[in-house]
Amino acid sequence: MSNEQRSVGPDRTATPGGTRLGWLFDRNLVSLAVLSTLLVVVSGIVQVSHGPFRMSYAEVGRSLTDQRVLFDVEVWKAFLLGHELPEMSNSNLVVWYMRLPRVLVGVFVGANLAVSGAIFQAVTRNELASPFILGVSSGAGAAILLTFVFLGGLVLYLPLIAAAGGALAFLVVYTIAWKNGTSPVRLVLAGVIVGTIFTSLQQGMFFFLQDISVAKSARAWTVGSLIGTDWEQIRMVLPWSVLAVVLALAGARQLNVLLLGKNTAKSLGMNVERVRFGLSSVGVLAAAATIAVAGIVSFVGLIVPHMVRNIVGSDYKKLVVGCLFAGPALVVSADVGARLFFQMLGSRGQIPVGIVTGLVGGPYFLYLMRKQEALGNI
């Protein structure tokens, strides 16, 4: 198989054809969606049940299915629009207002990072690519820390600031990698270099933080954490997530064509560099929206697309949808798993989810790197 024919999937070349909606009923995709949803629901119930105010799983279930919350317009105005919260029972207040947002933010974090990683893997035609590896996460994180340190009044605009930082990082990566066009290897290597530089900038900015509470919050951003998230974070991430997912699904055909190689894509009439840049912008938006609400959760964008690709194949219509289910399953289960682990040790402390995904993703990245053949020729 020539370099131009090689896809990120193992011996599976994506094709843009197929029925319009028949792919949605692919058995593997449906199985993945069902199992991932069950994992999110079970992990979410376990997560919501734990805290200073202990609740049984039955109590949590009753609160989550309480029609006085589910069908109360005023309650949802409070949740989604920031209106004043109407009177609620103590159990509903704890479940819906205080604990459930952590699970929902985890869902958005997993979905966004998985979709972003899938996009970057198609753009670079390299399954080692992800927002974290390409420096996007580091650039967005540096922009957020800069806001914490010097521009505290702009906290409400964190998604846009994160997007600007991620976009700047990717522009630098793209510029460094450009040499009569770009190549997957140059993009990845440039991303690693730029990511290291922005990570150093993040560490340097901690010396300018005088407020201990602000320093603690900023530190949480650098490792990725769902602790303390509420409905404000959901309101912040929701519109950008919807936009990124819609654009990713709309660009699925172009992503499939990119997998066929630069020469093939050009022969089909595609302006490869323009499409690469446009789809990369969608990947940046998805990653930046996540970083704005949860910080730098590493390796989700690397692990999930690869796992989903092994299950549903390399067709990006199915791959993007699969990532929307598998990404949340990984993040939510990792978050609750870390919490239960510490409780078994008799500790009430909590470990940020970004540390867990990093511990899992680091070895997985090494496995993928070892599996790659002729890395320099990709």
PDB file of C-alpha atoms in Angstrom, residues 43 47 102-103 106 225-227 229 329-341 350-354 356-357:
ATOM      1  CA  SER A  43     -21.177   6.215  36.440  1.00  0.00           C
ATOM      2  CA  GLN A  47     -20.997  10.105  41.079  1.00  0.00           C
ATOM      3  CA  ARG A 102     -20.209  17.665  37.166  1.00  0.00           C
ATOM      4  CA  VAL A 103     -21.457  14.650  35.213  1.00  0.00           C
ATOM      5  CA  GLY A 106     -17.816  15.463  31.864  1.00  0.00           C
ATOM      6  CA  SER A 225     -10.615  18.910  36.629  1.00  0.00           C
ATOM      7  CA  LEU A 226     -14.392  18.547  36.927  1.00  0.00           C
ATOM      8  CA  ILE A 227     -14.392  19.357  40.658  1.00  0.00           C
ATOM      9  CA  THR A 229     -18.272  22.615  38.088  1.00  0.00           C
ATOM     10  CA  ALA A 329     -18.094   7.254  28.767  1.00  0.00           C
ATOM     11  CA  LEU A 330     -14.322   7.497  29.240  1.00  0.00           C
ATOM     12  CA  VAL A 331     -14.299  10.856  31.046  1.00  0.00           C
ATOM     13  CA  VAL A 332     -17.294  10.271  33.341  1.00  0.00           C
ATOM     14  CA  SER A 333     -16.180   6.762  34.309  1.00  0.00           C
ATOM     15  CA  ALA A 334     -12.579   7.931  34.887  1.00  0.00           C
ATOM     16  CA  ASP A 335     -13.837  10.749  37.123  1.00  0.00           C
ATOM     17  CA  VAL A 336     -16.002   8.527  39.296  1.00  0.00           C
ATOM     18  CA  GLY A 337     -13.422   5.726  39.274  1.00  0.00           C
ATOM     19  CA  ALA A 338     -10.789   8.002  40.779  1.00  0.00           C
ATOM     20  CA  ARG A 339     -13.250   9.184  43.412  1.00  0.00           C
ATOM     21  CA  LEU A 340     -14.210   5.640  44.434  1.00  0.00           C
ATOM     22  CA  PHE A 341     -10.559   4.593  44.543  1.00  0.00           C
ATOM     23  CA  GLN A 350     -10.385  13.860  45.021  1.00  0.00           C
ATOM     24  CA  ILE A 351      -7.981  13.556  42.132  1.00  0.00           C
ATOM     25  CA  PRO A 352      -8.595  15.639  38.974  1.00  0.00           C
ATOM     26  CA  VAL A 353      -9.823  13.617  36.019  1.00  0.00           C
ATOM     27  CA  GLY A 354      -7.000  14.962  33.833  1.00  0.00           C
ATOM     28  CA  VAL A 356      -6.398   9.842  35.489  1.00  0.00           C
ATOM     29  CA  THR A 357      -6.656  10.239  31.708  1.00  0.00           C
TER      30      THR A 357
END
